[in-house]
């Protein structure tokens, strides 16, 4: 079973991640937010690609579910921490972090003439 402590430790270990308030949650971001932690520490939201979200939600519906709005259709997924182990949490965070760092790398590689 993963905890909010595990979440924070793993997220902050990912290169370039910083923590900041985000409405009633705590956001973890590089150039963009890739994960948020609920104030009660029971759930997190991570940004997957829609197909990753569908796969995780199908394979472990007790742990992963789309956020219930337009954000969910974009890949934002709620994770119930008590329903996953630390290695699954690390995998989810690294996946979301990679997506956020790809967007950063694209911005850095653009050049104007």
JSON list of C-alpha atoms in Angstrom, two decimals:
[
{"chain": "A", "resi": 1, "resn": "UNK", "atom": "CA", "xyz": [0.00, 0.00, 0.00]},
{"chain": "A", "resi": 2, "resn": "UNK", "atom": "CA", "xyz": [1.39, 3.41, -1.02]},
{"chain": "A", "resi": 3, "resn": "UNK", "atom": "CA", "xyz": [1.06, 6.53, 1.10]},
{"chain": "A", "resi": 4, "resn": "UNK", "atom": "CA", "xyz": [1.12, 10.27, 0.56]},
{"chain": "A", "resi": 5, "resn": "UNK", "atom": "CA", "xyz": [4.63, 10.22, 2.03]},
{"chain": "A", "resi": 6, "resn": "UNK", "atom": "CA", "xyz": [5.70, 7.74, -0.68]},
{"chain": "A", "resi": 7, "resn": "UNK", "atom": "CA", "xyz": [4.06, 9.92, -3.31]},
{"chain": "A", "resi": 8, "resn": "UNK", "atom": "CA", "xyz": [5.85, 13.09, -2.21]},
{"chain": "A", "resi": 9, "resn": "UNK", "atom": "CA", "xyz": [9.22, 11.32, -1.85]},
{"chain": "A", "resi": 10, "resn": "UNK", "atom": "CA", "xyz": [9.03, 9.75, -5.32]},
{"chain": "A", "resi": 11, "resn": "UNK", "atom": "CA", "xyz": [7.69, 12.86, -7.06]},
{"chain": "A", "resi": 12, "resn": "UNK", "atom": "CA", "xyz": [10.37, 15.11, -5.58]},
{"chain": "A", "resi": 13, "resn": "UNK", "atom": "CA", "xyz": [13.07, 12.63, -6.60]},
{"chain": "A", "resi": 14, "resn": "UNK", "atom": "CA", "xyz": [12.17, 13.10, -10.29]},
{"chain": "A", "resi": 15, "resn": "UNK", "atom": "CA", "xyz": [14.51, 15.59, -11.95]},
{"chain": "A", "resi": 16, "resn": "UNK", "atom": "CA", "xyz": [13.29, 19.17, -12.05]},
{"chain": "A", "resi": 17, "resn": "UNK", "atom": "CA", "xyz": [10.14, 18.54, -10.00]},
{"chain": "A", "resi": 18, "resn": "UNK", "atom": "CA", "xyz": [8.93, 21.26, -7.71]},
{"chain": "A", "resi": 19, "resn": "UNK", "atom": "CA", "xyz": [5.98, 21.35, -5.34]},
{"chain": "A", "resi": 20, "resn": "UNK", "atom": "CA", "xyz": [3.43, 24.17, -5.27]},
{"chain": "A", "resi": 21, "resn": "UNK", "atom": "CA", "xyz": [-0.10, 24.85, -4.00]},
{"chain": "A", "resi": 22, "resn": "UNK", "atom": "CA", "xyz": [-2.83, 24.21, -6.56]},
{"chain": "A", "resi": 23, "resn": "UNK", "atom": "CA", "xyz": [-6.36, 25.09, -5.38]},
{"chain": "A", "resi": 24, "resn": "UNK", "atom": "CA", "xyz": [-7.20, 22.55, -2.65]},
{"chain": "A", "resi": 25, "resn": "UNK", "atom": "CA", "xyz": [-4.39, 20.21, -3.74]},
{"chain": "A", "resi": 26, "resn": "UNK", "atom": "CA", "xyz": [-0.61, 20.22, -3.93]},
{"chain": "A", "resi": 27, "resn": "UNK", "atom": "CA", "xyz": [0.82, 20.19, -7.46]},
{"chain": "A", "resi": 28, "resn": "UNK", "atom": "CA", "xyz": [4.03, 18.56, -8.63]},
{"chain": "A", "resi": 29, "resn": "UNK", "atom": "CA", "xyz": [5.41, 19.96, -11.86]},
{"chain": "A", "resi": 30, "resn": "UNK", "atom": "CA", "xyz": [8.38, 20.39, -14.13]},
{"chain": "A", "resi": 31, "resn": "UNK", "atom": "CA", "xyz": [7.29, 22.87, -16.82]},
{"chain": "A", "resi": 32, "resn": "UNK", "atom": "CA", "xyz": [3.72, 21.63, -16.46]},
{"chain": "A", "resi": 33, "resn": "UNK", "atom": "CA", "xyz": [1.80, 19.97, -13.67]},
{"chain": "A", "resi": 34, "resn": "UNK", "atom": "CA", "xyz": [1.98, 16.19, -13.99]},
{"chain": "A", "resi": 35, "resn": "UNK", "atom": "CA", "xyz": [0.50, 15.15, -10.64]},
{"chain": "A", "resi": 36, "resn": "UNK", "atom": "CA", "xyz": [-1.49, 16.53, -7.73]},
{"chain": "A", "resi": 37, "resn": "UNK", "atom": "CA", "xyz": [-1.99, 15.29, -4.18]},
{"chain": "A", "resi": 38, "resn": "UNK", "atom": "CA", "xyz": [-5.36, 15.66, -2.45]},
{"chain": "A", "resi": 39, "resn": "UNK", "atom": "CA", "xyz": [-5.41, 17.60, 0.84]},
{"chain": "A", "resi": 40, "resn": "UNK", "atom": "CA", "xyz": [-6.50, 14.45, 2.72]},
{"chain": "A", "resi": 41, "resn": "UNK", "atom": "CA", "xyz": [-3.54, 12.49, 1.28]},
{"chain": "A", "resi": 42, "resn": "UNK", "atom": "CA", "xyz": [-5.71, 9.60, 0.13]},
{"chain": "A", "resi": 43, "resn": "UNK", "atom": "CA", "xyz": [-5.72, 10.17, -3.63]},
{"chain": "A", "resi": 44, "resn": "UNK", "atom": "CA", "xyz": [-3.53, 11.66, -6.31]},
{"chain": "A", "resi": 45, "resn": "UNK", "atom": "CA", "xyz": [-4.28, 12.76, -9.85]},
{"chain": "A", "resi": 46, "resn": "UNK", "atom": "CA", "xyz": [-1.71, 11.99, -12.54]},
{"chain": "A", "resi": 47, "resn": "UNK", "atom": "CA", "xyz": [-1.60, 12.99, -16.20]},
{"chain": "A", "resi": 48, "resn": "UNK", "atom": "CA", "xyz": [-1.50, 9.96, -18.49]},
{"chain": "A", "resi": 49, "resn": "UNK", "atom": "CA", "xyz": [-2.03, 9.74, -22.22]},
{"chain": "A", "resi": 50, "resn": "UNK", "atom": "CA", "xyz": [-5.70, 8.74, -22.78]},
{"chain": "A", "resi": 51, "resn": "UNK", "atom": "CA", "xyz": [-4.71, 5.23, -23.90]},
{"chain": "A", "resi": 52, "resn": "UNK", "atom": "CA", "xyz": [-2.56, 4.74, -20.78]},
{"chain": "A", "resi": 53, "resn": "UNK", "atom": "CA", "xyz": [-5.47, 5.91, -18.64]},
{"chain": "A", "resi": 54, "resn": "UNK", "atom": "CA", "xyz": [-7.82, 3.43, -20.34]},
{"chain": "A", "resi": 55, "resn": "UNK", "atom": "CA", "xyz": [-5.37, 0.56, -19.84]},
{"chain": "A", "resi": 56, "resn": "UNK", "atom": "CA", "xyz": [-4.71, 1.32, -16.15]},
{"chain": "A", "resi": 57, "resn": "UNK", "atom": "CA", "xyz": [-8.43, 1.82, -15.45]},
{"chain": "A", "resi": 58, "resn": "UNK", "atom": "CA", "xyz": [-9.26, -1.48, -17.15]},
{"chain": "A", "resi": 59, "resn": "UNK", "atom": "CA", "xyz": [-6.50, -3.48, -15.42]},
{"chain": "A", "resi": 60, "resn": "UNK", "atom": "CA", "xyz": [-6.96, -2.02, -11.91]},
{"chain": "A", "resi": 61, "resn": "UNK", "atom": "CA", "xyz": [-10.36, -0.29, -11.64]},
{"chain": "A", "resi": 62, "resn": "UNK", "atom": "CA", "xyz": [-10.12, -0.36, -7.83]},
{"chain": "A", "resi": 63, "resn": "UNK", "atom": "CA", "xyz": [-7.05, 1.90, -8.05]},
{"chain": "A", "resi": 64, "resn": "UNK", "atom": "CA", "xyz": [-7.31, 3.99, -11.25]},
{"chain": "A", "resi": 65, "resn": "UNK", "atom": "CA", "xyz": [-10.24, 6.01, -12.62]},
{"chain": "A", "resi": 66, "resn": "UNK", "atom": "CA", "xyz": [-10.57, 8.95, -15.01]},
{"chain": "A", "resi": 67, "resn": "UNK", "atom": "CA", "xyz": [-11.18, 12.30, -13.33]},
{"chain": "A", "resi": 68, "resn": "UNK", "atom": "CA", "xyz": [-14.92, 12.90, -13.76]},
{"chain": "A", "resi": 69, "resn": "UNK", "atom": "CA", "xyz": [-14.95, 15.85, -16.18]},
{"chain": "A", "resi": 70, "resn": "UNK", "atom": "CA", "xyz": [-13.20, 17.18, -19.28]},
{"chain": "A", "resi": 71, "resn": "UNK", "atom": "CA", "xyz": [-9.85, 16.83, -17.50]},
{"chain": "A", "resi": 72, "resn": "UNK", "atom": "CA", "xyz": [-10.49, 13.10, -17.34]},
{"chain": "A", "resi": 73, "resn": "UNK", "atom": "CA", "xyz": [-10.98, 12.93, -21.11]},
{"chain": "A", "resi": 74, "resn": "UNK", "atom": "CA", "xyz": [-7.52, 14.52, -21.46]},
{"chain": "A", "resi": 75, "resn": "UNK", "atom": "CA", "xyz": [-5.92, 11.70, -19.46]},
{"chain": "A", "resi": 76, "resn": "UNK", "atom": "CA", "xyz": [-6.07, 13.02, -15.90]},
{"chain": "A", "resi": 77, "resn": "UNK", "atom": "CA", "xyz": [-6.52, 9.97, -13.72]},
{"chain": "A", "resi": 78, "resn": "UNK", "atom": "CA", "xyz": [-7.34, 9.62, -10.01]},
{"chain": "A", "resi": 79, "resn": "UNK", "atom": "CA", "xyz": [-5.29, 7.05, -8.13]},
{"chain": "A", "resi": 80, "resn": "UNK", "atom": "CA", "xyz": [-6.38, 5.63, -4.76]},
{"chain": "A", "resi": 81, "resn": "UNK", "atom": "CA", "xyz": [-3.07, 5.31, -2.90]},
{"chain": "A", "resi": 82, "resn": "UNK", "atom": "CA", "xyz": [-4.17, 2.51, -0.58]},
{"chain": "A", "resi": 83, "resn": "UNK", "atom": "CA", "xyz": [-5.06, 0.36, -3.61]},
{"chain": "A", "resi": 84, "resn": "UNK", "atom": "CA", "xyz": [-1.56, 0.34, -5.16]},
{"chain": "A", "resi": 85, "resn": "UNK", "atom": "CA", "xyz": [1.92, -0.57, -4.02]},
{"chain": "A", "resi": 86, "resn": "UNK", "atom": "CA", "xyz": [4.92, 1.74, -4.09]},
{"chain": "A", "resi": 87, "resn": "UNK", "atom": "CA", "xyz": [6.32, 0.28, -7.34]},
{"chain": "A", "resi": 88, "resn": "UNK", "atom": "CA", "xyz": [2.99, 0.91, -9.12]},
{"chain": "A", "resi": 89, "resn": "UNK", "atom": "CA", "xyz": [2.99, 4.45, -7.76]},
{"chain": "A", "resi": 90, "resn": "UNK", "atom": "CA", "xyz": [6.55, 5.01, -8.98]},
{"chain": "A", "resi": 91, "resn": "UNK", "atom": "CA", "xyz": [5.59, 3.72, -12.43]},
{"chain": "A", "resi": 92, "resn": "UNK", "atom": "CA", "xyz": [2.56, 6.03, -12.62]},
{"chain": "A", "resi": 93, "resn": "UNK", "atom": "CA", "xyz": [4.56, 9.07, -11.50]},
{"chain": "A", "resi": 94, "resn": "UNK", "atom": "CA", "xyz": [7.46, 8.36, -13.85]},
{"chain": "A", "resi": 95, "resn": "UNK", "atom": "CA", "xyz": [5.03, 7.96, -16.76]},
{"chain": "A", "resi": 96, "resn": "UNK", "atom": "CA", "xyz": [3.31, 11.28, -16.00]},
{"chain": "A", "resi": 97, "resn": "UNK", "atom": "CA", "xyz": [6.67, 13.00, -15.39]},
{"chain": "A", "resi": 98, "resn": "UNK", "atom": "CA", "xyz": [8.04, 11.77, -18.75]},
{"chain": "A", "resi": 99, "resn": "UNK", "atom": "CA", "xyz": [5.04, 13.29, -20.54]},
{"chain": "A", "resi": 100, "resn": "UNK", "atom": "CA", "xyz": [5.64, 16.62, -18.80]},
{"chain": "A", "resi": 101, "resn": "UNK", "atom": "CA", "xyz": [9.38, 16.58, -19.56]},
{"chain": "A", "resi": 102, "resn": "UNK", "atom": "CA", "xyz": [8.73, 15.82, -23.24]},
{"chain": "A", "resi": 103, "resn": "UNK", "atom": "CA", "xyz": [6.72, 19.04, -23.46]},
{"chain": "A", "resi": 104, "resn": "UNK", "atom": "CA", "xyz": [9.63, 20.90, -21.84]},
{"chain": "A", "resi": 105, "resn": "UNK", "atom": "CA", "xyz": [12.15, 19.39, -24.27]},
{"chain": "A", "resi": 106, "resn": "UNK", "atom": "CA", "xyz": [9.99, 20.34, -27.26]},
{"chain": "A", "resi": 107, "resn": "UNK", "atom": "CA", "xyz": [9.89, 23.96, -26.10]},
{"chain": "A", "resi": 108, "resn": "UNK", "atom": "CA", "xyz": [13.68, 24.02, -25.64]},
{"chain": "A", "resi": 109, "resn": "UNK", "atom": "CA", "xyz": [14.29, 22.52, -29.10]},
{"chain": "A", "resi": 110, "resn": "UNK", "atom": "CA", "xyz": [12.18, 25.08, -30.94]},
{"chain": "A", "resi": 111, "resn": "UNK", "atom": "CA", "xyz": [14.20, 27.81, -32.55]},
{"chain": "A", "resi": 112, "resn": "UNK", "atom": "CA", "xyz": [13.06, 30.88, -34.39]},
{"chain": "A", "resi": 113, "resn": "UNK", "atom": "CA", "xyz": [14.62, 32.29, -37.50]}
]
